[in-house]
Coordinates of C-alpha atoms in Angstrom, one line a residue:
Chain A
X1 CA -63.2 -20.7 -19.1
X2 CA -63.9 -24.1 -19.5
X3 CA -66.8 -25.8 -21.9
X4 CA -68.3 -29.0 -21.1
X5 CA -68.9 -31.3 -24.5
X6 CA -71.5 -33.9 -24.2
X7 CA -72.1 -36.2 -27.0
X8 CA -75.2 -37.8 -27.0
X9 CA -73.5 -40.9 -29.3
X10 CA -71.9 -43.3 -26.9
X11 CA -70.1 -44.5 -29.8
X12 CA -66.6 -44.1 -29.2
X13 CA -65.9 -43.2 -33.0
X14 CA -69.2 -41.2 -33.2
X15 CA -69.9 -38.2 -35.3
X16 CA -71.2 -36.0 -32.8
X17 CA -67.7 -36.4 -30.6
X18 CA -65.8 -35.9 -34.1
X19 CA -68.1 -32.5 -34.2
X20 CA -67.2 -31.7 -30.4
X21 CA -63.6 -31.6 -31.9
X22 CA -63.4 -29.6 -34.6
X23 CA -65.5 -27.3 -32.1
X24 CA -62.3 -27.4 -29.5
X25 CA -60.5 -27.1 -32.4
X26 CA -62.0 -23.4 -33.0
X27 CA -61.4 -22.2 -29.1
X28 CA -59.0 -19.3 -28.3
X29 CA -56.0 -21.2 -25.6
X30 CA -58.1 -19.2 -23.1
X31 CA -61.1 -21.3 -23.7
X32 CA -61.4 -25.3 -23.0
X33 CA -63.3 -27.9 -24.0
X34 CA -63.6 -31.2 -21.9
X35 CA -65.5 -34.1 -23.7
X36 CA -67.7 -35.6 -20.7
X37 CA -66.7 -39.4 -20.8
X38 CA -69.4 -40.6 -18.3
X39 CA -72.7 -40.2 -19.8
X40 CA -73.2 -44.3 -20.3
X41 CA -72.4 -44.5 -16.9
X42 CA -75.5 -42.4 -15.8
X43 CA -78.5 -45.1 -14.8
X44 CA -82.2 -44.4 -15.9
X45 CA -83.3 -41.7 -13.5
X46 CA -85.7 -43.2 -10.9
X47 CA -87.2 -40.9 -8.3
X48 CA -86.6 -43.6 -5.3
X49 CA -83.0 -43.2 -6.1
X50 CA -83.4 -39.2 -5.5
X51 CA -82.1 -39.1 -2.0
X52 CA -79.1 -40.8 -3.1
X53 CA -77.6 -40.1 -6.7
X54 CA -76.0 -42.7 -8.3
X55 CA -72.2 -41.9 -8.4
X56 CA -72.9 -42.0 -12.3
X57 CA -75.7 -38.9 -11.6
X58 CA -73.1 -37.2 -9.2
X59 CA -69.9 -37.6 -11.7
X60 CA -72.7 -36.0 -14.8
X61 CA -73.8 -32.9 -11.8
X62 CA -70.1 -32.1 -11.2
X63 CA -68.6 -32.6 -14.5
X64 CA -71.7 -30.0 -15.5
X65 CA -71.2 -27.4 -12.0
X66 CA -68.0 -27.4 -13.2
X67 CA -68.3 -26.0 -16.4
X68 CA -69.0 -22.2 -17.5
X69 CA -71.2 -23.8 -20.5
X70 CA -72.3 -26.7 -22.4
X71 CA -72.1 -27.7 -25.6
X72 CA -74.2 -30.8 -26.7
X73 CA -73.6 -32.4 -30.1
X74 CA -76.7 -34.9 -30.5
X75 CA -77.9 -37.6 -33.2
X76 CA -80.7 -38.3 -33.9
X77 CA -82.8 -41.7 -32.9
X78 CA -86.3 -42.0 -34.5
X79 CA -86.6 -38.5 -35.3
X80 CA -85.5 -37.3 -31.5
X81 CA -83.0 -37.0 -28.8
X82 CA -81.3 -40.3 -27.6
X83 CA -82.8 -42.1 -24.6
X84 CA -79.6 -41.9 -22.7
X85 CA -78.6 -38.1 -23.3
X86 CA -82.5 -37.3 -22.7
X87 CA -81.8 -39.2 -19.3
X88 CA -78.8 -37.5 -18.3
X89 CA -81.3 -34.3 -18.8
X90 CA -83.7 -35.5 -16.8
X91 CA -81.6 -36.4 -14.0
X92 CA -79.3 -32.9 -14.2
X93 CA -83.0 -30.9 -14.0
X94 CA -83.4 -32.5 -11.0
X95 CA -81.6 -31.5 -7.5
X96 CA -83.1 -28.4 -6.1
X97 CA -80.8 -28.0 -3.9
X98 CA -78.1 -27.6 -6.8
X99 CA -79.9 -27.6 -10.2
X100 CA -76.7 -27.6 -12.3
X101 CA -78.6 -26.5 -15.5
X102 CA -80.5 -23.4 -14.1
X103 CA -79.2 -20.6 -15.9
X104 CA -76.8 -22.4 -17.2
X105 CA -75.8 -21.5 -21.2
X106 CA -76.0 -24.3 -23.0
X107 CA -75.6 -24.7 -27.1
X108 CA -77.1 -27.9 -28.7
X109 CA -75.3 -29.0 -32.3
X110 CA -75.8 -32.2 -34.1
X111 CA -74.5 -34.6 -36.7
X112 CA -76.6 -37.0 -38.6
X113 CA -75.4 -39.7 -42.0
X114 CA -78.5 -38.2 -43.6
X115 CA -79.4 -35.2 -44.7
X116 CA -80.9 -33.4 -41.9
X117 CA -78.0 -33.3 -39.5
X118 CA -80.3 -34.2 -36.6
X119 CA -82.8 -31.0 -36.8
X120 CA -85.2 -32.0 -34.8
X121 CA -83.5 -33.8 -32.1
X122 CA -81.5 -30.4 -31.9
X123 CA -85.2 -28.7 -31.4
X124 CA -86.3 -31.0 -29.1
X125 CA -82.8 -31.1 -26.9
X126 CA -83.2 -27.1 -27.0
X127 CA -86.7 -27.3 -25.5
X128 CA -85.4 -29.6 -22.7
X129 CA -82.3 -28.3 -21.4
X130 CA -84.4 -24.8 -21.4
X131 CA -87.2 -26.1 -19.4
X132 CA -84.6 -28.0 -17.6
X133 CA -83.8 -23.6 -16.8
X134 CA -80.7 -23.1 -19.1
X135 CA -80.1 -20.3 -21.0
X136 CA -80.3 -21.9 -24.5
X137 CA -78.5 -20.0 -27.6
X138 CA -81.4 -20.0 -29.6
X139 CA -78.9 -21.4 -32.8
X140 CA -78.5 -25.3 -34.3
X141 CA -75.6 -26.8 -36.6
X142 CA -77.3 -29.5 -38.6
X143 CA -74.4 -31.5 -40.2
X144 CA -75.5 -33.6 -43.0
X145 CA -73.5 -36.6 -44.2
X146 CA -71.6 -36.6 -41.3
X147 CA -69.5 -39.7 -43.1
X148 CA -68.2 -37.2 -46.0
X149 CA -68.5 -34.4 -43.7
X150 CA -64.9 -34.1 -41.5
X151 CA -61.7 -33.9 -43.2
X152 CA -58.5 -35.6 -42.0
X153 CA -57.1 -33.1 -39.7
X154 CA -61.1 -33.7 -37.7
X155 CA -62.3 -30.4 -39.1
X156 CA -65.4 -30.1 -41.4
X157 CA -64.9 -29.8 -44.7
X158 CA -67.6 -26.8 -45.3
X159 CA -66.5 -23.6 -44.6
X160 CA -70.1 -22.1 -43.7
X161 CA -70.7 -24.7 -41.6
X162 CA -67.3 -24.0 -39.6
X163 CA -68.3 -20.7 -39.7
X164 CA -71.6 -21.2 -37.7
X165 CA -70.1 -23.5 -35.0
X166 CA -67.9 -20.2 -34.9
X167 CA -70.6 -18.1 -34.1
X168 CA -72.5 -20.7 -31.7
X169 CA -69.2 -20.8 -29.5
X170 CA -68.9 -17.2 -29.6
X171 CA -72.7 -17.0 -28.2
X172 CA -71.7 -19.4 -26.2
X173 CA -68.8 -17.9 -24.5
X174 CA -70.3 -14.5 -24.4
X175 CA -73.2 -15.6 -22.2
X176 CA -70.7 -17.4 -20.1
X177 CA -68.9 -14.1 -19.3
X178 CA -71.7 -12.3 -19.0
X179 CA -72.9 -14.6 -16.4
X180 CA -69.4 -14.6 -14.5
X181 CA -69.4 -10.7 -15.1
X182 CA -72.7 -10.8 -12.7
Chain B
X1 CA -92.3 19.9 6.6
X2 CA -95.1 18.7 9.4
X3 CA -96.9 15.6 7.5
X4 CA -100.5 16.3 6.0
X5 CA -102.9 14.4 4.7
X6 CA -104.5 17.7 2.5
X7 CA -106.0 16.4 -0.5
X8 CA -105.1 18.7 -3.4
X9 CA -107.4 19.9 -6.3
X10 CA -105.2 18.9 -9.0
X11 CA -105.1 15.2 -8.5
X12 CA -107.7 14.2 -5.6
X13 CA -104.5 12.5 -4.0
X14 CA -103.4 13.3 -0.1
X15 CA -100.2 15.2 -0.3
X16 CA -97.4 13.5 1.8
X17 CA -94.8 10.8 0.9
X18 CA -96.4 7.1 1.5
X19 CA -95.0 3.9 2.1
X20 CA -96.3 0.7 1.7
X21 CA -96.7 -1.7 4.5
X22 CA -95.2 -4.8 2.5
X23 CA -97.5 -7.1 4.8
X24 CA -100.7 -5.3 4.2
X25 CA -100.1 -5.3 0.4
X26 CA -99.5 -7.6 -2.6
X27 CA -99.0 -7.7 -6.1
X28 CA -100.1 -10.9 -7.8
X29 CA -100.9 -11.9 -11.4
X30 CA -103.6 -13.9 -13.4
X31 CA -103.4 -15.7 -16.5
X32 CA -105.8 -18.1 -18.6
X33 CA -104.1 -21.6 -18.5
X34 CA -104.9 -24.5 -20.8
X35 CA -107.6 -22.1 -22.2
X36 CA -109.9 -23.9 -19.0
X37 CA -109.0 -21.9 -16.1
X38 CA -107.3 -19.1 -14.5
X39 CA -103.9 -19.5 -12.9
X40 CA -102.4 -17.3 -9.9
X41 CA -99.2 -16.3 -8.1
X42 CA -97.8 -13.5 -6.9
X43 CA -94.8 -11.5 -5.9
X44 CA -94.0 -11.3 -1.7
X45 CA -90.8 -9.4 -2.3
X46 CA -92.3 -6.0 -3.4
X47 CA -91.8 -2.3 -2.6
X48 CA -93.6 1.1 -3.5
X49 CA -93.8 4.7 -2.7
X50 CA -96.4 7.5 -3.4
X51 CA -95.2 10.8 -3.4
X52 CA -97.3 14.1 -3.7
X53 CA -96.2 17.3 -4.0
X54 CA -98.0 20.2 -2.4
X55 CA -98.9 21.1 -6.2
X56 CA -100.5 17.3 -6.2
X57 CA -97.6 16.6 -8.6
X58 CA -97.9 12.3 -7.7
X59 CA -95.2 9.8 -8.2
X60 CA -95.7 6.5 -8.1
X61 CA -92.6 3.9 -7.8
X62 CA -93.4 0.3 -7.0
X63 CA -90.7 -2.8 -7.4
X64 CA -91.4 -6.5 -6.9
X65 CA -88.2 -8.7 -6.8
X66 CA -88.6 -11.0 -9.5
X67 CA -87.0 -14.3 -7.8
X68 CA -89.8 -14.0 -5.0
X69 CA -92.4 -15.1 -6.8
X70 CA -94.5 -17.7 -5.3
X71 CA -96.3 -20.3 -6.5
X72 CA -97.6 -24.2 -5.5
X73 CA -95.0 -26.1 -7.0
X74 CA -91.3 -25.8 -6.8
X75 CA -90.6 -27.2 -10.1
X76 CA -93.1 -24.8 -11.8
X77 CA -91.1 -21.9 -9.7
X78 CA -87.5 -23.0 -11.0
X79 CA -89.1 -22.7 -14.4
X80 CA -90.8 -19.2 -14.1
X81 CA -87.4 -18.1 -12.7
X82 CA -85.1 -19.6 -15.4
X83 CA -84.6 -17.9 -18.8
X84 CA -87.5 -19.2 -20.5
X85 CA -90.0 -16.8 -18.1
X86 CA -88.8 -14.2 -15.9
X87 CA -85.1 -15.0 -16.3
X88 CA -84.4 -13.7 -12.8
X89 CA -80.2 -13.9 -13.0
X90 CA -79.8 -11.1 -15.5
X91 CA -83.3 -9.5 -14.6
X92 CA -83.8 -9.5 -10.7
X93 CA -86.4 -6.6 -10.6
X94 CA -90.0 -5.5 -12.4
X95 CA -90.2 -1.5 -11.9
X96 CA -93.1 0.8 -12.3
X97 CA -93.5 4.3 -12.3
X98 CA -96.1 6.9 -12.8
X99 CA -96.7 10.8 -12.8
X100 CA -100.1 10.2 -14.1
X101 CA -102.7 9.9 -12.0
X102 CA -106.6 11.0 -11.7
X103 CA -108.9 10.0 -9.0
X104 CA -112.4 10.8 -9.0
X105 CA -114.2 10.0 -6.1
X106 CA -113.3 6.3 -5.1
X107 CA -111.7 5.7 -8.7
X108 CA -108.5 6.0 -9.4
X109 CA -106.9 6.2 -13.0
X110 CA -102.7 5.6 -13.2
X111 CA -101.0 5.7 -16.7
X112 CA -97.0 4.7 -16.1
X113 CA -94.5 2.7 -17.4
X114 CA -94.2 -1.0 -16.5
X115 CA -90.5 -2.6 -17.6
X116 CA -90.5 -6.5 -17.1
X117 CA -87.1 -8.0 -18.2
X118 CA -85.8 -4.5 -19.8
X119 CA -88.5 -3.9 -21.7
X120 CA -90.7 -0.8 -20.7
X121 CA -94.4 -0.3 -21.8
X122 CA -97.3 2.0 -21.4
X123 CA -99.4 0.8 -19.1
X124 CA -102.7 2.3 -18.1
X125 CA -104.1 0.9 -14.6
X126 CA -107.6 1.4 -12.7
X127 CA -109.3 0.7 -9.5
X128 CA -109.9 2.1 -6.1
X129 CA -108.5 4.7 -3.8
X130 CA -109.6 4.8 0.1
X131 CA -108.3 7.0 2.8
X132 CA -106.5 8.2 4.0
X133 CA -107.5 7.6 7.5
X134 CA -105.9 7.1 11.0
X135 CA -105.0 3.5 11.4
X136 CA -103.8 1.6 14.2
X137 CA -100.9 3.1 16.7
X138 CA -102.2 6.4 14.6
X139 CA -100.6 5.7 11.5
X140 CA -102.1 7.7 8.8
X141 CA -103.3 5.0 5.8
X142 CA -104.0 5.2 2.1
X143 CA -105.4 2.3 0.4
X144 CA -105.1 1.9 -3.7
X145 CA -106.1 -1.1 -5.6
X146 CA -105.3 -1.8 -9.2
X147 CA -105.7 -3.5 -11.8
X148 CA -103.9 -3.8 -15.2
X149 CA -104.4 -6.1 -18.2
X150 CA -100.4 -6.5 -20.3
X151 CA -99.2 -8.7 -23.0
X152 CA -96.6 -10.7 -21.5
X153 CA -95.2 -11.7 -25.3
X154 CA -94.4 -7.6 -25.2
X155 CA -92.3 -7.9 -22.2
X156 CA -90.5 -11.2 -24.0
X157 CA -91.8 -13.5 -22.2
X158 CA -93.4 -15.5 -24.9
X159 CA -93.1 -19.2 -23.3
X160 CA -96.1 -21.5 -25.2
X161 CA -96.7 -25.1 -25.8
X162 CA -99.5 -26.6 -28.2
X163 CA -102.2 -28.6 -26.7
X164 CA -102.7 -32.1 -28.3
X165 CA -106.3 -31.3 -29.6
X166 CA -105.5 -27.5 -30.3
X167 CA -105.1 -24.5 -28.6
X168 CA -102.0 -23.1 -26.3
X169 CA -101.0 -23.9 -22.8
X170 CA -100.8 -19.8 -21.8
X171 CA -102.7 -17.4 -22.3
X172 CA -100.5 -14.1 -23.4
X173 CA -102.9 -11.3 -21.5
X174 CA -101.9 -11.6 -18.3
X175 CA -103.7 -9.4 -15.1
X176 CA -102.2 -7.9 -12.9
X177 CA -103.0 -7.0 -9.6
X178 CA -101.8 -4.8 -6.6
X179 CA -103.3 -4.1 -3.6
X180 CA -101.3 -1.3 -1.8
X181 CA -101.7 0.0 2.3
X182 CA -99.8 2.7 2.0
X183 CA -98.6 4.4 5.5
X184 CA -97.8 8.0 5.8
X185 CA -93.9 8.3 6.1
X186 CA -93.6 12.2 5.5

C-alpha cells in the first residue's frame, strides 16, 4: 500500500517534509510513503488550459491515482493554506473524467515555528480536499515550534504527538483497505 | 394464485404483488437552500414493490441507487456523491420498508423505516392512493404518492456552510417525494 506525502512547503529543508518523515518513519515495511517532488512544478490552474493539462497537472493527477491515500503536511501562510498547495487542489478536483481525489482518504497534518502548528490551514485544507470529494480523517497534528520540535534521528521529540500521527496513519490506512476491500 | 385486484378490509389496499413501472415513477427530494429558495433533484435509479397478502398484510420495499441522483450541475453531483453527502462508494443504496399502512378513502398513511447511509429511522409518510384500474395493454395499475418530511443531519449527512451575513447554506428538513405507478405482477 503506498501513501502519497505532499508538503505544502516548497522549501527543500521545510518542516512539513521533516514531518512527512518521521510519519514514514512510523509505517509497517508493508506500507510506503512517497514524498511528491513535483508540486512547484504545477502552474496556476487556468480553465483555458483544461483540455490540455500541463505535464506539471498530469505528473500531480498520477503521482495522486497512484496512491492508496494522501497524507498532506501543510504550513501555514497568513493564517491559511499556501497558494501553491491550494492550487494543486484546485487543479486535482478538477478532471471529471478521472477526479483523482473523489473518495479518495486523505489526512491533512501540519507544522508551524509558532505555537499553533498550522490549525487552521489544516481546517481549511480539510474542507477543501473534502469538497474536492475525499474522504477526509476527520483528525489534525498541529506541531508547534517546529524548530525545537524534531530530534536528530527526524523524529519528533513529543511522545503524544508521535502517538497521534500514529493514530492518523492508522485511520489512514484503514480507510485505504477498506476502500480496496470494496 | 390467479391475480386479483380485491381490496381487503384490513388495510383498504388491493391484494396482489405490484411493481413499479420505473418510468412512470420517481422519487425526488426538496430542501430550503441559502434560506431563499427550495432546491430539487431526484433519484432515476429506483425500485419498489407492494405486496399484500390475502389477510391485507402490505409490504412495502422501495430502493433508489444512491449514485443516480441527478441534478443541473456536474460539479454539484461529484459533491453530493462524495463523502461529504451521500458518500455513494461505501453506501450505494437508500432502502425503505413498511408493514404499516392505512388508507382511507384516497389517503394513504405508511409508517416504515428509511436507512440513508446505514442509518435507519422511523419515518411516517402520507399522501394519495388511486386505483387500481386497467391501464394500457390491460395492465392492472395502482398509483401511490407520498410525501415525507426527515432530518438529513439524522441520516449523517450534516454538510453546512455559514452565509456571510448569517444564516446556513442547507436547510436540514429535507422532503421527500415519491410518486409510484405500480403495475400488477402477481
Amino acid at each position: 500500500m503506498r501513501i502519497l506525502g505532499i508538503s505544502g512547503s516548497l522549501r527543500r529543508d521545510s518542516y512539513n517534509r521533516r514531518l512527512l518523515r518521521a510519519a514514514a518513519a512510523l509505517l509497517p515495511p508493508e506500507l510506503e510513503l512517497v514524498i511528491f517532488e513535483g508540486l512547484k512544478g504545477v502552474p496556476p490552474f487556468d480553465e483555458d488550459d483544461e483540455p490540455n493539462p500541463p505535464i506539471g497537472v498530469r505528473t500531480l493527477r498520477e503521482a495522486i491515482a497512484g496512491a492508496d491515500a494522501l497524507l498532506i503536511a501543510t504550513p501555514e501562510y497568513n493564517s491559511s493554506i499556501p497558494g501553491q498547495l491550494k492550487n494543486a487542489v484546485d487543479w486535482a478536483s478538477r478532471s471529471p473524467s478521472n477526479p483523482v481525489l473523489l473518495n479518495r482518504p486523505v489526512a491533512v497534518i501540519g507544522a508551524s515555528t509558532g505555537m499553533f502548528g498550522a490549525v487552521w490551514a489544516q481546517a481549511e485544507l480539510r474542507k477543501a480536499v473534502a469538497s474536492a470529494g475525499a474522504r477526509v480523517i476527520d483528525r489534525e497534528l498541529p506541531v508547534g515550534y517546529a524548530a525545537e520540535a524534531f530530534a536528530e534521528d527526524g523524529n519528533l521529540v513529543d511522545d503524544e504527538m508521535t502517538s497521534r500521527l500514529g493514530e492518523i496513519l492508522t485511520e489512514l490506512r484503514v480507510a485505504a483497505a477498506q476502500r480496496a476491500a470494496a | 394464485m390467479a391475480p386479483t385486484t380485491e381490496v381487503t378490509t384490513e388495510t383498504g389496499l388491493p391484494q396482489g404483488t405490484w411493481r413499479i413501472d420505473p418510468v412512470h415513477s420517481s422519487a425526488a427530494f426538496a430542501v430550503k437552500h441559502m434560506g431563499v429558495s427550495t432546491f430539487q433533484g431526484r433519484f432515476e435509479g429506483i425500485d419498489a414493490t407492494l405486496s399484500v397478502g390475502e389477510d391485507g398484510t402490505p409490504w412495502l420495499v422501495g430502493v433508489a441507487r444512491t449514485d443516480s441522483i441527478v441534478v443541473k450541475d456536474e460539479n454539484l453531483r461529484a459533491h453530493l456523491l462524495s463523502p461529504e453527502f451521500f458518500d455513494v462508494e461505501r453506501y450505494p443504496e437508500i432502502r425503505f420498508a413498511s408493514d404499516a399502512i392505512r388508507v382511507e378513502g384516497d389517503e394513504v398513511a405508511v409508517e416504515g423505516d428509511l436507512t440513508i447511509k446505514d442509518r435507519t429511522q422511523r419515518v411516517e409518510a402520507g399522501g394519495r392512493i388511486h386505483g387500481p384500474i386497467t391501464g394500457l395493454g390491460d395492465s392492472i395499475r395502482l398509483g401511490i404518492s407520498l410525501e415525507a418530511i426527515v432530518d438529513r443531519t439524522e441520516f449523517g449527512i450534516d454538510w453546512n456552510a455559514e452565509l456571510p451575513q448569517g444564516g446556513v447554506a442547507l436547510g436540514d428538513d429535507v422532503k421527500l417525494t415519491v410518486e409510484l405507478e405500480l403495475v400488477l405482477v402477481a
